[in-house]
JSON list of C-alpha atoms and ligand atoms in Angstrom, two decimals:
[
{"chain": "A", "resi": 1, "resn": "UNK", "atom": "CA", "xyz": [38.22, -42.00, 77.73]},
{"chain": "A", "resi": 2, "resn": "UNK", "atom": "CA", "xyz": [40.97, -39.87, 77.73]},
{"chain": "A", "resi": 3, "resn": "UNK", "atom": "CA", "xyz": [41.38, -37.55, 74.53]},
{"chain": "A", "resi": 4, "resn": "UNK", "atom": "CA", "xyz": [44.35, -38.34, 71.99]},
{"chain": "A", "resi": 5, "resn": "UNK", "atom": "CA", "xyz": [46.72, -35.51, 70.98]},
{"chain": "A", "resi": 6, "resn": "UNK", "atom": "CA", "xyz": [46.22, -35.84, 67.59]},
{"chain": "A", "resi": 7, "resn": "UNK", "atom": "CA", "xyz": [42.34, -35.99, 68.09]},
{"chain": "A", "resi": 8, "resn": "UNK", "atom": "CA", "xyz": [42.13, -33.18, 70.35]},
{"chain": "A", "resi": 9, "resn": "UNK", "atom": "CA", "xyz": [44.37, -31.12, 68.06]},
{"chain": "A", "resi": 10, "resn": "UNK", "atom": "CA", "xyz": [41.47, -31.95, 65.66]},
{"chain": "A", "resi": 11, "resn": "UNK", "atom": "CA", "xyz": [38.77, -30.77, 67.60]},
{"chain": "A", "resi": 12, "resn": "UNK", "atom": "CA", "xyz": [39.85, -27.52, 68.39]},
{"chain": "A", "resi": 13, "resn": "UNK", "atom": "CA", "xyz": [40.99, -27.01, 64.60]},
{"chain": "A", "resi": 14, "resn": "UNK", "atom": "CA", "xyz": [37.15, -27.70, 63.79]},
{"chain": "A", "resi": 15, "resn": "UNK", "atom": "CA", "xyz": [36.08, -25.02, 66.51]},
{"chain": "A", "resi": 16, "resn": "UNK", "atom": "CA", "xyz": [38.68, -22.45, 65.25]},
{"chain": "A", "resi": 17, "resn": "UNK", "atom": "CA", "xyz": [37.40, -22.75, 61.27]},
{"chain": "A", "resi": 18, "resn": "UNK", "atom": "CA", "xyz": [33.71, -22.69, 62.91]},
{"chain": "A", "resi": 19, "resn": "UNK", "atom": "CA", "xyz": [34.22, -19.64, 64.77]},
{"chain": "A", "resi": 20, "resn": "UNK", "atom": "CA", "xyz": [35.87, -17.80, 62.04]},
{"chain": "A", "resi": 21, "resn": "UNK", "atom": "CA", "xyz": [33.49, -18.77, 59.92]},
{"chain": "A", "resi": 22, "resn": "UNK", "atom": "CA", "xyz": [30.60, -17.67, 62.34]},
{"chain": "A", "resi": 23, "resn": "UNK", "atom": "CA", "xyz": [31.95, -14.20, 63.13]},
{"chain": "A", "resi": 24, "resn": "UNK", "atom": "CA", "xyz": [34.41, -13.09, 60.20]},
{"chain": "A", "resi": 25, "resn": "UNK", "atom": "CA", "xyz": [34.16, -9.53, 61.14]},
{"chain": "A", "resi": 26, "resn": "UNK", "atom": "CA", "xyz": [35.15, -10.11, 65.02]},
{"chain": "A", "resi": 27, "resn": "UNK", "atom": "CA", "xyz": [37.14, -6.73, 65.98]},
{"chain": "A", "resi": 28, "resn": "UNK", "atom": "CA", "xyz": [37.97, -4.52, 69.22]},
{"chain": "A", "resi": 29, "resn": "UNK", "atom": "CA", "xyz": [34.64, -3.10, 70.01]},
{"chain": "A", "resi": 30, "resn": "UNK", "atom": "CA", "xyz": [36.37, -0.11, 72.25]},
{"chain": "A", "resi": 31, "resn": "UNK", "atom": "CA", "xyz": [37.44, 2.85, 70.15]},
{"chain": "A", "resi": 32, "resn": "UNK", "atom": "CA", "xyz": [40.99, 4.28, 69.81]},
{"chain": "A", "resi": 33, "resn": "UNK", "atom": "CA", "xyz": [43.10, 5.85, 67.53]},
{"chain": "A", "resi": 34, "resn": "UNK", "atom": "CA", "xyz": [46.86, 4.66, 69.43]},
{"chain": "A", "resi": 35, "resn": "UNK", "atom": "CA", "xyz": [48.02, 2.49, 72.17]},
{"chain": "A", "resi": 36, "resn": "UNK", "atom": "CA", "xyz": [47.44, 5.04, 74.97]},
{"chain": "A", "resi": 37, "resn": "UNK", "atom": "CA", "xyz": [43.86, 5.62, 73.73]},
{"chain": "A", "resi": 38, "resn": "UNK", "atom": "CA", "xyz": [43.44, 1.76, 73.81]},
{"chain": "A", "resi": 39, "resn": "UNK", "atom": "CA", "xyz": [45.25, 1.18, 77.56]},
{"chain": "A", "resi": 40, "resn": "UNK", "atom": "CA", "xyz": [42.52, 4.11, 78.78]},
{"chain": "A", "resi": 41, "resn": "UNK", "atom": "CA", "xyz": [39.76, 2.83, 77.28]},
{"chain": "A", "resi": 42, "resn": "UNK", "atom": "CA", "xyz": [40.62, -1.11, 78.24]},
{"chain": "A", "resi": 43, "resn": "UNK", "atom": "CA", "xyz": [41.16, 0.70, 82.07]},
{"chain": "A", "resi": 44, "resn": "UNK", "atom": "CA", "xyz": [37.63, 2.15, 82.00]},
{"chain": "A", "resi": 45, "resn": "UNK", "atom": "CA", "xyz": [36.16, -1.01, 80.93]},
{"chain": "A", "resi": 46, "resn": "UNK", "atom": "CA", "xyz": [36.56, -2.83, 84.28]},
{"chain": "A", "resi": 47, "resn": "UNK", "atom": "CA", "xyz": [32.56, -3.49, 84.53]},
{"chain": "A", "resi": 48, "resn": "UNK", "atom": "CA", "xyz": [31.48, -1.32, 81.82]},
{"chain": "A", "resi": 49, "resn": "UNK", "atom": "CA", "xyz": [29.83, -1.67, 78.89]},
{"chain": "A", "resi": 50, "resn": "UNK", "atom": "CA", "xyz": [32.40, -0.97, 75.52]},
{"chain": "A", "resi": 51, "resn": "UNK", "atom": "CA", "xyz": [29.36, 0.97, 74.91]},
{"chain": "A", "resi": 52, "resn": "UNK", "atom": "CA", "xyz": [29.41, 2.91, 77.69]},
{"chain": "A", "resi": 53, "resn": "UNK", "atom": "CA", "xyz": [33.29, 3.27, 77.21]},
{"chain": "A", "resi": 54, "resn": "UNK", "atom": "CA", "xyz": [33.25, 4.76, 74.01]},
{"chain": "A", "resi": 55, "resn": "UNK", "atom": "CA", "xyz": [30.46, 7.40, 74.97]},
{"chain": "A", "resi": 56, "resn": "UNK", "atom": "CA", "xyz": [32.65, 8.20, 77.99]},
{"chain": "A", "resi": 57, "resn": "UNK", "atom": "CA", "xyz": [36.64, 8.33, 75.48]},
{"chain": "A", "resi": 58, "resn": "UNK", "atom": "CA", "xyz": [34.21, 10.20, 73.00]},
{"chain": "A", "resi": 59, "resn": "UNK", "atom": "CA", "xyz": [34.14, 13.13, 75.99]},
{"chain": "A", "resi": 60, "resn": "UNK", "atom": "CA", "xyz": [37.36, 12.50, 77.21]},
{"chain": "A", "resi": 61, "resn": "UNK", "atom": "CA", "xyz": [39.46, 11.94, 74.49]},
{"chain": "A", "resi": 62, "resn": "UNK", "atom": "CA", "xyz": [39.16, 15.75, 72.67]},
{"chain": "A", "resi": 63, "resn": "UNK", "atom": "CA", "xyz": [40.27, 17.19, 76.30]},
{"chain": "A", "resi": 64, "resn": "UNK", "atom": "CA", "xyz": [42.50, 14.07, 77.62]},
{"chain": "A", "resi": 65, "resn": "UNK", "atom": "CA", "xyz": [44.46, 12.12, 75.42]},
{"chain": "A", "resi": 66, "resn": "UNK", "atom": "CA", "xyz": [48.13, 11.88, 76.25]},
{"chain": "A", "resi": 67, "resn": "UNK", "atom": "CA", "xyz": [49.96, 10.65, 79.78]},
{"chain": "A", "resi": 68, "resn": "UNK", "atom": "CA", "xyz": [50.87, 14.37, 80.36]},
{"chain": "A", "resi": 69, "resn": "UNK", "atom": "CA", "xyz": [47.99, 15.43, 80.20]},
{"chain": "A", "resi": 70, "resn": "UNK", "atom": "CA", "xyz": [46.30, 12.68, 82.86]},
{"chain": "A", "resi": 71, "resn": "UNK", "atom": "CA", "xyz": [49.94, 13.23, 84.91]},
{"chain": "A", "resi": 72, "resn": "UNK", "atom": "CA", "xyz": [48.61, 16.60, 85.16]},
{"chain": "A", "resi": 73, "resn": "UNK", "atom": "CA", "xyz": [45.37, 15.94, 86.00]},
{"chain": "A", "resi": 74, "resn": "UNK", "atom": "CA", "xyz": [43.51, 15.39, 89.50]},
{"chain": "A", "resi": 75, "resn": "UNK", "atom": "CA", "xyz": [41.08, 12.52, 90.51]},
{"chain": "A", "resi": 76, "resn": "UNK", "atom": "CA", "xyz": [38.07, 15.78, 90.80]},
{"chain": "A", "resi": 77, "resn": "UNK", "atom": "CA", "xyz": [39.19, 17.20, 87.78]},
{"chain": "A", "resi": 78, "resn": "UNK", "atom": "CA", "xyz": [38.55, 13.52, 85.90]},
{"chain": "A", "resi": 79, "resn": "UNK", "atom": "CA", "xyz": [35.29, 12.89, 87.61]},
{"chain": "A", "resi": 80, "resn": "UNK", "atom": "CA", "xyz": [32.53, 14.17, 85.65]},
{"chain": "A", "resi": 81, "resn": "UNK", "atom": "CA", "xyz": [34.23, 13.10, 82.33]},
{"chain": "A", "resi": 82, "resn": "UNK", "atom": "CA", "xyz": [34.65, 9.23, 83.79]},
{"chain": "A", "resi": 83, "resn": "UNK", "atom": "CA", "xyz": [31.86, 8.94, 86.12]},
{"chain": "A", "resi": 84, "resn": "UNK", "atom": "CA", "xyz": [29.46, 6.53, 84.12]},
{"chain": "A", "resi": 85, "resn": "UNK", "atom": "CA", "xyz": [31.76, 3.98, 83.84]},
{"chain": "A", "resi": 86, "resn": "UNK", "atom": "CA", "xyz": [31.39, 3.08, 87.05]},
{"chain": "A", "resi": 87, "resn": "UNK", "atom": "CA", "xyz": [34.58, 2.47, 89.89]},
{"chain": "A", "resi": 88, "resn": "UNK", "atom": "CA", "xyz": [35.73, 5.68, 88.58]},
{"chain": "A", "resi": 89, "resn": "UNK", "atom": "CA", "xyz": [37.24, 6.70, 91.94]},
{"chain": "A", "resi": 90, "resn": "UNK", "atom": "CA", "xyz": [39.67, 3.73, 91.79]},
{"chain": "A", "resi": 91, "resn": "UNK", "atom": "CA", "xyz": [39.85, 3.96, 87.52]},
{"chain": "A", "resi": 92, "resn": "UNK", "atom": "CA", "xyz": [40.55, 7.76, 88.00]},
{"chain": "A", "resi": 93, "resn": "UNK", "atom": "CA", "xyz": [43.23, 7.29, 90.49]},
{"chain": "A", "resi": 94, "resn": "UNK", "atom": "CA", "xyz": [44.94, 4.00, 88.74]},
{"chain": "A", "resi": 95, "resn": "UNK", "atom": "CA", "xyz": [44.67, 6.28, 85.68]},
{"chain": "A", "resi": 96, "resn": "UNK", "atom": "CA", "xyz": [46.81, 8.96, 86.80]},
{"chain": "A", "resi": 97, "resn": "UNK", "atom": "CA", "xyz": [49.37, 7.24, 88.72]},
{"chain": "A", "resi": 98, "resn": "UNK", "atom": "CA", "xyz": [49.83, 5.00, 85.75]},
{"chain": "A", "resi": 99, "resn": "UNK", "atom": "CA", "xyz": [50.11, 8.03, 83.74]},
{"chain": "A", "resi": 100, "resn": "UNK", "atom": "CA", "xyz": [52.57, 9.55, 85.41]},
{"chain": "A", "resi": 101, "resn": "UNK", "atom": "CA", "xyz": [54.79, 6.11, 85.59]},
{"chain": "A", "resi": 102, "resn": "UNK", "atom": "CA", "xyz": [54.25, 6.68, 81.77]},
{"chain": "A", "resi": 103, "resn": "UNK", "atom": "CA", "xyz": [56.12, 10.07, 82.02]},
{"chain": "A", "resi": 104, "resn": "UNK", "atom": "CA", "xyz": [58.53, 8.99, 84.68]},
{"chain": "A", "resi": 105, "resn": "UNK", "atom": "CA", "xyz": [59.91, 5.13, 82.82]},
{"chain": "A", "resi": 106, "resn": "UNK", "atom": "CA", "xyz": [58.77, 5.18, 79.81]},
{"chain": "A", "resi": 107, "resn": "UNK", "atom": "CA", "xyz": [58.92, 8.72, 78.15]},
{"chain": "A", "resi": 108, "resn": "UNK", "atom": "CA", "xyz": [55.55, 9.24, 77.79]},
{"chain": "A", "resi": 109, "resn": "UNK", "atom": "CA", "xyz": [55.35, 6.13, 75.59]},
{"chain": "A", "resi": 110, "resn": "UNK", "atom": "CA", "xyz": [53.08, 2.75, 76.42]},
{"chain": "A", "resi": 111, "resn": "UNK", "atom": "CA", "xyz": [55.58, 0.23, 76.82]},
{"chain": "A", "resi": 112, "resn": "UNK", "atom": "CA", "xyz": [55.25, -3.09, 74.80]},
{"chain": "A", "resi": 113, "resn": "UNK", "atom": "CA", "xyz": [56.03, -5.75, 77.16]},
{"chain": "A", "resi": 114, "resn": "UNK", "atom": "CA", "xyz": [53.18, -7.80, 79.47]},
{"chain": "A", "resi": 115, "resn": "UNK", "atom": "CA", "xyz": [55.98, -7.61, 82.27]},
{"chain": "A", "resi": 116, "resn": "UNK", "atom": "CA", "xyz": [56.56, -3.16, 81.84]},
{"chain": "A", "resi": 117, "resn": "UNK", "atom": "CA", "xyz": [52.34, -3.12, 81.27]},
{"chain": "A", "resi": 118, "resn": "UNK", "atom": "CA", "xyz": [51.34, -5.21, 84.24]},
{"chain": "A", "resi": 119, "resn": "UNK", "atom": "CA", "xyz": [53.65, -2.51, 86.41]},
{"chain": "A", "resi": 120, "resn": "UNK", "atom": "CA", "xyz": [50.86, -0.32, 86.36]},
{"chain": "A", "resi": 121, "resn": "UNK", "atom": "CA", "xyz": [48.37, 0.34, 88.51]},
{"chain": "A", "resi": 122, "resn": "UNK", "atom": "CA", "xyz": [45.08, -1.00, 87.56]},
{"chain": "A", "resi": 123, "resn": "UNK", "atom": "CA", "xyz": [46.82, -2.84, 84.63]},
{"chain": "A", "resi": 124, "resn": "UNK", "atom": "CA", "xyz": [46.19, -6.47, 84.78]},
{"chain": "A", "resi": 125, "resn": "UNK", "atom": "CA", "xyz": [47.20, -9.31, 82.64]},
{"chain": "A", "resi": 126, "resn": "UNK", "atom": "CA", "xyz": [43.92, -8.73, 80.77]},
{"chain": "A", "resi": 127, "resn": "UNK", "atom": "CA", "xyz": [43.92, -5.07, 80.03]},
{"chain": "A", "resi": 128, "resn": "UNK", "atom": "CA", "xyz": [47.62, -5.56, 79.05]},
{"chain": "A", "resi": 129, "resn": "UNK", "atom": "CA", "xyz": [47.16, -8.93, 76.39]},
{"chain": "A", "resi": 130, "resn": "UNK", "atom": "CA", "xyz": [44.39, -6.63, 75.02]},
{"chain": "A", "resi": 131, "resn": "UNK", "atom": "CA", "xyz": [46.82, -3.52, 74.31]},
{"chain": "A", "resi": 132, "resn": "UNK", "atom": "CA", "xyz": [49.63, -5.72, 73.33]},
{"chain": "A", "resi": 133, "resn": "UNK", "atom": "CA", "xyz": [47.44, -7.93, 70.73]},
{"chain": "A", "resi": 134, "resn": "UNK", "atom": "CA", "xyz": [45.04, -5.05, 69.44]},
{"chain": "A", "resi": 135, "resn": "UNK", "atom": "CA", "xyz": [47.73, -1.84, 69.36]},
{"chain": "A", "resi": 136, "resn": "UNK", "atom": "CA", "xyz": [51.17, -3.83, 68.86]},
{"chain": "A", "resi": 137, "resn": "UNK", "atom": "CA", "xyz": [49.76, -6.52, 67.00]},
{"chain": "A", "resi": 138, "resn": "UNK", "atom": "CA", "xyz": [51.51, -9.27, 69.13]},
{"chain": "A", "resi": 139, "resn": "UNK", "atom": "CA", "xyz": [50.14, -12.46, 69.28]},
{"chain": "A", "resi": 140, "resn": "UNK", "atom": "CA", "xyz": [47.87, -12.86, 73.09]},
{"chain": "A", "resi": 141, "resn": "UNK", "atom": "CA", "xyz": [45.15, -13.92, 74.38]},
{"chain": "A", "resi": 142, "resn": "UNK", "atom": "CA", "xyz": [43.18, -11.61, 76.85]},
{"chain": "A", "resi": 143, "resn": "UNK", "atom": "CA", "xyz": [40.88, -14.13, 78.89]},
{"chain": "A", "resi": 144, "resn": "UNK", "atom": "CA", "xyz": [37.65, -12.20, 79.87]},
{"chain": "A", "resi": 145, "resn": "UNK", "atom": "CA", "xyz": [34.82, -12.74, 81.33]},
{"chain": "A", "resi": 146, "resn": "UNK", "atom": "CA", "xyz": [33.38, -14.42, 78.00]},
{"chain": "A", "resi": 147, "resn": "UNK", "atom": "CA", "xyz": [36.68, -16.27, 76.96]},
{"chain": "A", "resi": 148, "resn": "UNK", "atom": "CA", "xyz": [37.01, -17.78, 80.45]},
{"chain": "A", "resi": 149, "resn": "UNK", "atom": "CA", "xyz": [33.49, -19.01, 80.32]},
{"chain": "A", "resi": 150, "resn": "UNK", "atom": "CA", "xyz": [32.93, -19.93, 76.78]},
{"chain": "A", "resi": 151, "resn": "UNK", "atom": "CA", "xyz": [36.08, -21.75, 76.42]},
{"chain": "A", "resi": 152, "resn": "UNK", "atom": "CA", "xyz": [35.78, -23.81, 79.86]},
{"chain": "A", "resi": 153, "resn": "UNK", "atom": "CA", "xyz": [32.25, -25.13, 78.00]},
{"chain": "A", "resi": 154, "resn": "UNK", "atom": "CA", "xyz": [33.74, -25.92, 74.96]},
{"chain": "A", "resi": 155, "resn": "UNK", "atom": "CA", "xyz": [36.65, -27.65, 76.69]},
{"chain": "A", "resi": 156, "resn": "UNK", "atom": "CA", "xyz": [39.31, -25.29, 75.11]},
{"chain": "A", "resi": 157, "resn": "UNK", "atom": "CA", "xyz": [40.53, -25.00, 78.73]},
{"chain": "A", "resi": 158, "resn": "UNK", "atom": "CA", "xyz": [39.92, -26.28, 82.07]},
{"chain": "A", "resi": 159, "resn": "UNK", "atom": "CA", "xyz": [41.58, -24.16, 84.70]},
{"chain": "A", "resi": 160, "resn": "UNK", "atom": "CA", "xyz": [39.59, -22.01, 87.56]},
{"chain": "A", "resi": 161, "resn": "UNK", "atom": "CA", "xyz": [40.99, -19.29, 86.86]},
{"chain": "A", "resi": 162, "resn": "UNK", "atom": "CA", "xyz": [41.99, -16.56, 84.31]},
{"chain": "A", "resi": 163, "resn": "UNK", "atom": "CA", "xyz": [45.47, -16.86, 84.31]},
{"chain": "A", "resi": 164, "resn": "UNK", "atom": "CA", "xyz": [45.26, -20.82, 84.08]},
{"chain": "A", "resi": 165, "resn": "UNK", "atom": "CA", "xyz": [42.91, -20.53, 81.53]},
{"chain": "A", "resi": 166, "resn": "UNK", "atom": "CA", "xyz": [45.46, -18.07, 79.65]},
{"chain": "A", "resi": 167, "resn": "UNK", "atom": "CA", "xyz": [48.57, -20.61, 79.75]},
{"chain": "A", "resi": 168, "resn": "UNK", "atom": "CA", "xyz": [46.20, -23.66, 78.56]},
{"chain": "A", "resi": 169, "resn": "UNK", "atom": "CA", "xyz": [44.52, -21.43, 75.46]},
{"chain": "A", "resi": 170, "resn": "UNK", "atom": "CA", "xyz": [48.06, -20.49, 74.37]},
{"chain": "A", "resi": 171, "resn": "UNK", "atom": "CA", "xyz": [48.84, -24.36, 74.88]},
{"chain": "A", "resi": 172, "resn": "UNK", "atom": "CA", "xyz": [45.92, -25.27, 73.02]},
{"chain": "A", "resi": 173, "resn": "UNK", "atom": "CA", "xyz": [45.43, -23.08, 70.39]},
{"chain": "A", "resi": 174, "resn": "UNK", "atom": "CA", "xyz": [47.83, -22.50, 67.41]},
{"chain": "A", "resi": 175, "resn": "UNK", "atom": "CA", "xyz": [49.58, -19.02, 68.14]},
{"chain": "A", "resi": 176, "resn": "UNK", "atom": "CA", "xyz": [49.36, -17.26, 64.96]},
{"chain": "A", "resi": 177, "resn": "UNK", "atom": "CA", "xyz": [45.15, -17.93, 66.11]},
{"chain": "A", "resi": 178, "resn": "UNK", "atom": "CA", "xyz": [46.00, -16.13, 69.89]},
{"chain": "A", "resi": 179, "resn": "UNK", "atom": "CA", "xyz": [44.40, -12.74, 68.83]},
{"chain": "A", "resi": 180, "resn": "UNK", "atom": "CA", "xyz": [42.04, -13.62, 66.55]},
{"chain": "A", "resi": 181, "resn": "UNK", "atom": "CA", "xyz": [40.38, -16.71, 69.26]},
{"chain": "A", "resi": 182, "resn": "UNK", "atom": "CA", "xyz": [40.02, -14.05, 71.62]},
{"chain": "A", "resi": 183, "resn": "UNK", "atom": "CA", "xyz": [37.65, -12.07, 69.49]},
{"chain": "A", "resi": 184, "resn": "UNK", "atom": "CA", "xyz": [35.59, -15.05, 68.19]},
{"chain": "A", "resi": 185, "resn": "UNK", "atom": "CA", "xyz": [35.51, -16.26, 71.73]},
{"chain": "A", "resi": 186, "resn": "UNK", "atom": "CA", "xyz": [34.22, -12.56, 72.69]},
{"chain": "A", "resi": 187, "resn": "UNK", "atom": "CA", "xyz": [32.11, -12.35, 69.97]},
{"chain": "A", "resi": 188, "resn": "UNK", "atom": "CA", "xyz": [30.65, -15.74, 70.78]},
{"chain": "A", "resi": 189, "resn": "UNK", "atom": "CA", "xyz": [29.98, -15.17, 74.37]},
{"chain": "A", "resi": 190, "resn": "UNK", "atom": "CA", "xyz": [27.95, -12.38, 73.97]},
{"chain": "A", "resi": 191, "resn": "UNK", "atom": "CA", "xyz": [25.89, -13.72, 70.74]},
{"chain": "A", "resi": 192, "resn": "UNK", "atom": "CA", "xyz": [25.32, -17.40, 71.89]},
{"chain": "A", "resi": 193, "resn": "UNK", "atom": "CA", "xyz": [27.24, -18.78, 74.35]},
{"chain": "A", "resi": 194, "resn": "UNK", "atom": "CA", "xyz": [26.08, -16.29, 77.22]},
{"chain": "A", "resi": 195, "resn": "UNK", "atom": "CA", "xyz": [26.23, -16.95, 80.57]},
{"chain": "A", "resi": 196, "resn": "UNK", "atom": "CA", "xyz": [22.49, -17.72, 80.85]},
{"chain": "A", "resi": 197, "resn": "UNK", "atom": "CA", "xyz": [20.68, -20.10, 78.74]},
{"chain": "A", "resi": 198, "resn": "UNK", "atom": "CA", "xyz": [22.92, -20.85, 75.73]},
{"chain": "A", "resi": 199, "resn": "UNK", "atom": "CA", "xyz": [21.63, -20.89, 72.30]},
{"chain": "A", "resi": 200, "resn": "UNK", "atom": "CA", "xyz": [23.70, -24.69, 72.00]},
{"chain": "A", "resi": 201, "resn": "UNK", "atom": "CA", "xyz": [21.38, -25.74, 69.05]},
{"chain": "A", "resi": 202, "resn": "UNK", "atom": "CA", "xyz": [21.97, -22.37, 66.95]},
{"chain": "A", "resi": 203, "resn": "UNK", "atom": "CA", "xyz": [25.71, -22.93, 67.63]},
{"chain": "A", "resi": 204, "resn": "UNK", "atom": "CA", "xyz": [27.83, -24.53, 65.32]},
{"chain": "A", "resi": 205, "resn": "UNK", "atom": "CA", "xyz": [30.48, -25.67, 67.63]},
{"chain": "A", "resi": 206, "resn": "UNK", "atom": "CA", "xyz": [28.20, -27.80, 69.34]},
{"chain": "A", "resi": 207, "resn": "UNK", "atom": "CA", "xyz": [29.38, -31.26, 68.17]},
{"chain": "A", "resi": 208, "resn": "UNK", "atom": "CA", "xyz": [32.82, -30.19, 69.65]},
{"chain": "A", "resi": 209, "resn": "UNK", "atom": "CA", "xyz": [31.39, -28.87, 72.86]},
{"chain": "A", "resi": 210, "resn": "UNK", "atom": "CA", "xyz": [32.72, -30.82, 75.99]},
{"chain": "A", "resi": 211, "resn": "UNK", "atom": "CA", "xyz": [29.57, -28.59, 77.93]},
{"chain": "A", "resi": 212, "resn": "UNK", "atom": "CA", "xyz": [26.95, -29.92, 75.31]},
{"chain": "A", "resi": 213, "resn": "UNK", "atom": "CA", "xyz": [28.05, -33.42, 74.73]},
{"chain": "A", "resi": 214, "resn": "UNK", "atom": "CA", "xyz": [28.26, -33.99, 78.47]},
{"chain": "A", "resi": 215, "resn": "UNK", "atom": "CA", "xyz": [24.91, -32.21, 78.75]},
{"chain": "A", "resi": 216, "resn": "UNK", "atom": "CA", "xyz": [23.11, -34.33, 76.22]},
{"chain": "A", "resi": 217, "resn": "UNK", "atom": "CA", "xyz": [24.72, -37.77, 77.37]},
{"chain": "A", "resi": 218, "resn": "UNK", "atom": "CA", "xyz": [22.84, -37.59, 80.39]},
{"chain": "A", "resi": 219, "resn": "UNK", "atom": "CA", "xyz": [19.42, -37.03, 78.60]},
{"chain": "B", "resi": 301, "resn": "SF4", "atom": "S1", "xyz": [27.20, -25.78, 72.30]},
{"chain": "B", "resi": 301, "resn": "SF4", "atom": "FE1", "xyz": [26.31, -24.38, 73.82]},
{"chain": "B", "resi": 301, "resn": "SF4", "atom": "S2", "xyz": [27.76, -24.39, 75.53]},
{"chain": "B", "resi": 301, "resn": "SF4", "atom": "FE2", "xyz": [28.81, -25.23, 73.75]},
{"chain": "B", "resi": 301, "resn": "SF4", "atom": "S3", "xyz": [29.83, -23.47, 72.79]},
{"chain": "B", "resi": 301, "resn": "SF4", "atom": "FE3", "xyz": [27.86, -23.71, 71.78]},
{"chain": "B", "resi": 301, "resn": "SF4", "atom": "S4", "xyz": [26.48, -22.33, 72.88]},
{"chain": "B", "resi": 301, "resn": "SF4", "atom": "FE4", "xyz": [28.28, -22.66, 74.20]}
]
């Protein structure tokens, strides 16, 4: 039977108070200390660990850490500091060039648009939701590898793929929530929704889970 507005607008208000609830503290893992430190780091993370990411910035910030200085910088010159975090041929080179588009549009600046962000190379609509919401505090909702999966379970979205699954969470969720439902959904990706084997009796969403209720029907 086909969900009701009002009752669907229900359900996803009792997953939003249950995920802040479960993870009150959720926050950017990566480290920065400004909007350029943020775009870097979100760049490096492409496949990486944020753990890995902020061991790398830790090394890389002190001698890198403005667009003139990448600008300036070659792809051999950025290699040893960038090397662990994987792809670093294509993260080095997407770094620069977007570096020195910094210098040449936007004086040096990160510009706070999704349209001016995505320009860049190796900026997609992920690494720019996550500068624009965590840096410029604007309300958006970057769809990861987590949020894609744990909200196509809980039935906070259906599309297949990221940017579907983007429009329908801003649809879905309130948007004063955007920024916040990212982290939860992070947060519970990697703690008990994960890919393999989810811990669906620990979780307290699980009587609003389209995954679990479907899975348990058929029992
Ligand atoms: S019930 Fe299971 S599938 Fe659904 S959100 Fe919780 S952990 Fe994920």
């Amino acid at each position: 039977m086909r969900e009701s507005k009002k009752t669907k607008e229900t359900r996803i208000r009792h997953i939003l108070d249950a995920l802040a609830e479960a993870y009150p503290d959720a926050a950017p893992q990566l480290h920065f200390s400004n909007p350029f430190e943020l775009l870097i780091a979100t760049m490096l993370s492409a496949q990486c660990t944020d753990k890995q990411v902020n061991k790398t910035t830790q090394a890389l910030f002190p001698v890198y850490n403005t667009p003139e200085k990448f600008a300036a910088a070659t792809e051999a010159e950025l290699e040893p500091y960038i090397k662990a975090c994987g792809l670093f041929k294509t993260k080095g080179r997407n770094i620069i060039a977007s570096c020195r588009i910094l210098m040449e549009k936007y004086g040096g600046e990160v510009p706070k648009s999704l349209d001016a962000l995505t320009t860049l190379p190796g900026v997609g609509r992920k690494t720019a939701n996550v500068v624009l919401s965590n840096a410029f505090g604007q309300p958006a909702i970057a769809v990861d590898t987590h949020v894609f999966r744990v909200s196509r379970r809980i039935g906070l979205a259906k599309g297949n793929n990221v940017l579907q699954v983007e429009k329908e969470l801003m649809k879905n969720i309130p948007r004063d929530y955007w920024s916040r439902a990212h982290h939860w959904l992070i947060w519970h990706g990697r703690r008990l929704c994960t890919a393999r084997n989810p811990k669906c009796e620990s979780c307290a969403i699980n009587p609003y889970c389209d995954d679990y209720k479907k899975r348990n029907k058929k029992k």
